[in-house]
Amino acid sequence: MSDKKVSILKAFKTIIWPRRNLVLIGLLLIVISKAASFVAPLSLKYLMDDIIPQKDIHFLKILIGVVIAAILVQAITSFLLTKILSVQAQYMISELRAQVQKKILSLPIRFFDNTKSGELVSRIMSDVEGVRNLIGTGLVQLVGGSLTAIVSLILLLRISPGMTLFALIPLAIFAVIALKAFKIIRPIFRNRGKINAEVTGRLTETLGGIRVIKGFNAELQEHKIFEKGVLKLFENVKKSLTATAIMTSSSTFLLGVATTGIMGLGGYKIMIDELTIGEFLTFTFLLGLMVAPIVQMSNIGSQLTEALAGLDRTEELMNMTAEADIENRNIILDKIKGDVVFDNVSFSYEEEKEVIKDVSFEVPSGSVTALVGSSGSGKSTIAGLAASFLTPQKGTITIDGIDLSNIELTSYRKYLGVVLQDDFLFEGSIKENILFPRPDATEEELQNAIKAAYVDEFTNRFEDGLDTLIGERGIKLSGGQRQRIAIARAVLANPKILVLDEATSNLDTESEGLIQKSLAELTKGRTTFVIAHRLSTIRKADQILVIENGEIAEQGNHDMLIAKEGRYYNLFTYQARI
């Protein structure tokens, strides 16, 4: 079965069939509308051949009344179709967007490391747009148009089989051209979604990094990259427009040929009394009714092709394995003590390039383990593995003796807290950001978190206090202020396992002093992983792991490692001299 058929069947099962009642109402309305559209052309025969020659005013009035009623029925059904199906189509788009966003959020961290956020925005917002044509007026017009064409064809054959067959020859040629054009257009539409996502992704990055762009005077460079992207998009659109233009021009030419032929044939048949003027006019109008939906179908076909291309890309995302669906993750934690053990753990981002090699260590419940080492040594990878953001390729990580790769992630992460080096704050108020992990926290719990992280030390100076809006990513705050909000957020979450990645890196000396106090409170009774460049901040850690080239070079507490006079001693004395 072809890819196209799979998509159409999938679309029917997942989108059309669940809404079959609405679609049936739509189809009923279109049947009524199309039946009403035959009244005017069929009445022409009676008008020209019976009523006018006999000068029958009474029947003329009845005929006009019937035609007006038919036009009114068409108007009402057209309104109801738009009201019912178009509104439902827009609701379906919003539903699909929500489903795609939910699916994306469920994917592993590694997926996000390899995909631009702007590209994902495009896939959530744009790829599902065309689907409205599957449930909206597009599908109904396709079915309604087909019905109209079939009924018209039957009526035309009754009037004049010869003229009908003559008209069908150019229509058949047009149908062949249209089918070939659709085969060309579908991959173009599919590729358009991909290009659009790339361009949107770069644009999102550009706007997010505007300070870096202006700082390096790189506006022109970014403009050229974006211009190149939109030109690529234009080339794609141009290809689809060319295919559409071929269909449109061929339909104009072939229908023109058909119309001219019918004029000649019809005129000749009237002259030899094989056809009346009324029958000829009726034939002409019915031909128009048959041809219009066929031409219209080329346009609807483009819309449906675009919808299916968008569905293909959406389906790719929906078929990806969510974190929760990874095999064997079926153990649900009711409570945890917090004993963490790494046993011969290895991990690589790329094949055959291990970032962590056979790392083994134990972190007893409630203890603090510090990870130190040069940049790129593997500290953050170890923290990412402990936080379940990454899964080891070899070895095991256990929590209270249970293999972390078998634990259902949401049940583990509710006991987890993270404070990252470049901690992400959401646009909104300071209060909203602190309440993020527990929106239903009490005022007392909120105030305790604020005091523990010394957030009130700066919010008291703000006019709006905790309700101060911080801008996108907290741009209106200093690095130290952002870090303290992130720590308050972690305090409020009240985790059993805590990962602090360079939690004091953005702080001035005064802020660092305050933060050290709050971190001492935060780590009490919690299993804590601390990554720090400033070795002065980890002197009280229960154990320090010196990581070099993805391996543990040294292990022990501060005093033991200083006495050893090895790598840690060199790092510590070097920093002390600075």
mmCIF file of C-alpha atoms in Angstrom, residues 109 113 323 329 342 345 347 349 356 361 371 378-392 397 404 409 412-413 416 418 420 498-501 529 531:
data_model
loop_
_atom_site.group_PDB
_atom_site.id
_atom_site.type_symbol
_atom_site.label_atom_id
_atom_site.label_comp_id
_atom_site.label_asym_id
_atom_site.label_seq_id
_atom_site.Cartn_x
_atom_site.Cartn_y
_atom_site.Cartn_z
ATOM 1 C CA ILE A 109 15.934 15.348 26.707
ATOM 2 C CA ASP A 113 19.345 18.587 22.374
ATOM 3 C CA GLU A 323 10.081 8.872 27.962
ATOM 4 C CA ARG A 329 9.980 1.664 33.075
ATOM 5 C CA PHE A 342 26.619 4.456 40.062
ATOM 6 C CA VAL A 345 28.305 3.622 34.227
ATOM 7 C CA PHE A 347 27.591 7.184 28.446
ATOM 8 C CA TYR A 349 26.334 11.410 23.058
ATOM 9 C CA ILE A 356 31.690 8.870 30.904
ATOM 10 C CA PHE A 361 30.600 5.617 43.285
ATOM 11 C CA LEU A 371 31.837 16.943 41.218
ATOM 12 C CA GLY A 378 31.957 14.933 32.219
ATOM 13 C CA LYS A 379 30.653 16.547 35.446
ATOM 14 C CA SER A 380 27.377 17.785 33.949
ATOM 15 C CA THR A 381 26.816 14.427 32.220
ATOM 16 C CA ILE A 382 27.045 12.624 35.581
ATOM 17 C CA ALA A 383 24.569 15.139 37.048
ATOM 18 C CA GLY A 384 22.276 14.639 34.019
ATOM 19 C CA LEU A 385 22.385 10.872 34.534
ATOM 20 C CA ALA A 386 21.521 11.272 38.245
ATOM 21 C CA ALA A 387 18.615 13.570 37.284
ATOM 22 C CA SER A 388 17.343 10.921 34.780
ATOM 23 C CA PHE A 389 17.727 13.382 31.874
ATOM 24 C CA LEU A 390 20.103 10.862 30.286
ATOM 25 C CA THR A 391 20.151 7.035 30.348
ATOM 26 C CA PRO A 392 23.476 5.157 30.583
ATOM 27 C CA ILE A 397 22.348 3.703 38.396
ATOM 28 C CA LEU A 404 16.743 3.867 37.661
ATOM 29 C CA LEU A 409 10.110 8.755 35.497
ATOM 30 C CA TYR A 412 11.101 9.622 40.415
ATOM 31 C CA ARG A 413 11.099 13.251 39.340
ATOM 32 C CA LEU A 416 13.930 15.573 42.291
ATOM 33 C CA VAL A 418 17.427 20.990 39.993
ATOM 34 C CA LEU A 420 21.110 24.817 36.814
ATOM 35 C CA LEU A 498 18.993 17.654 44.522
ATOM 36 C CA VAL A 499 21.233 18.541 41.569
ATOM 37 C CA LEU A 500 23.079 21.885 41.790
ATOM 38 C CA ASP A 501 24.943 22.696 38.573
ATOM 39 C CA PHE A 529 25.023 16.442 43.673
ATOM 40 C CA ILE A 531 28.960 20.813 40.385
#
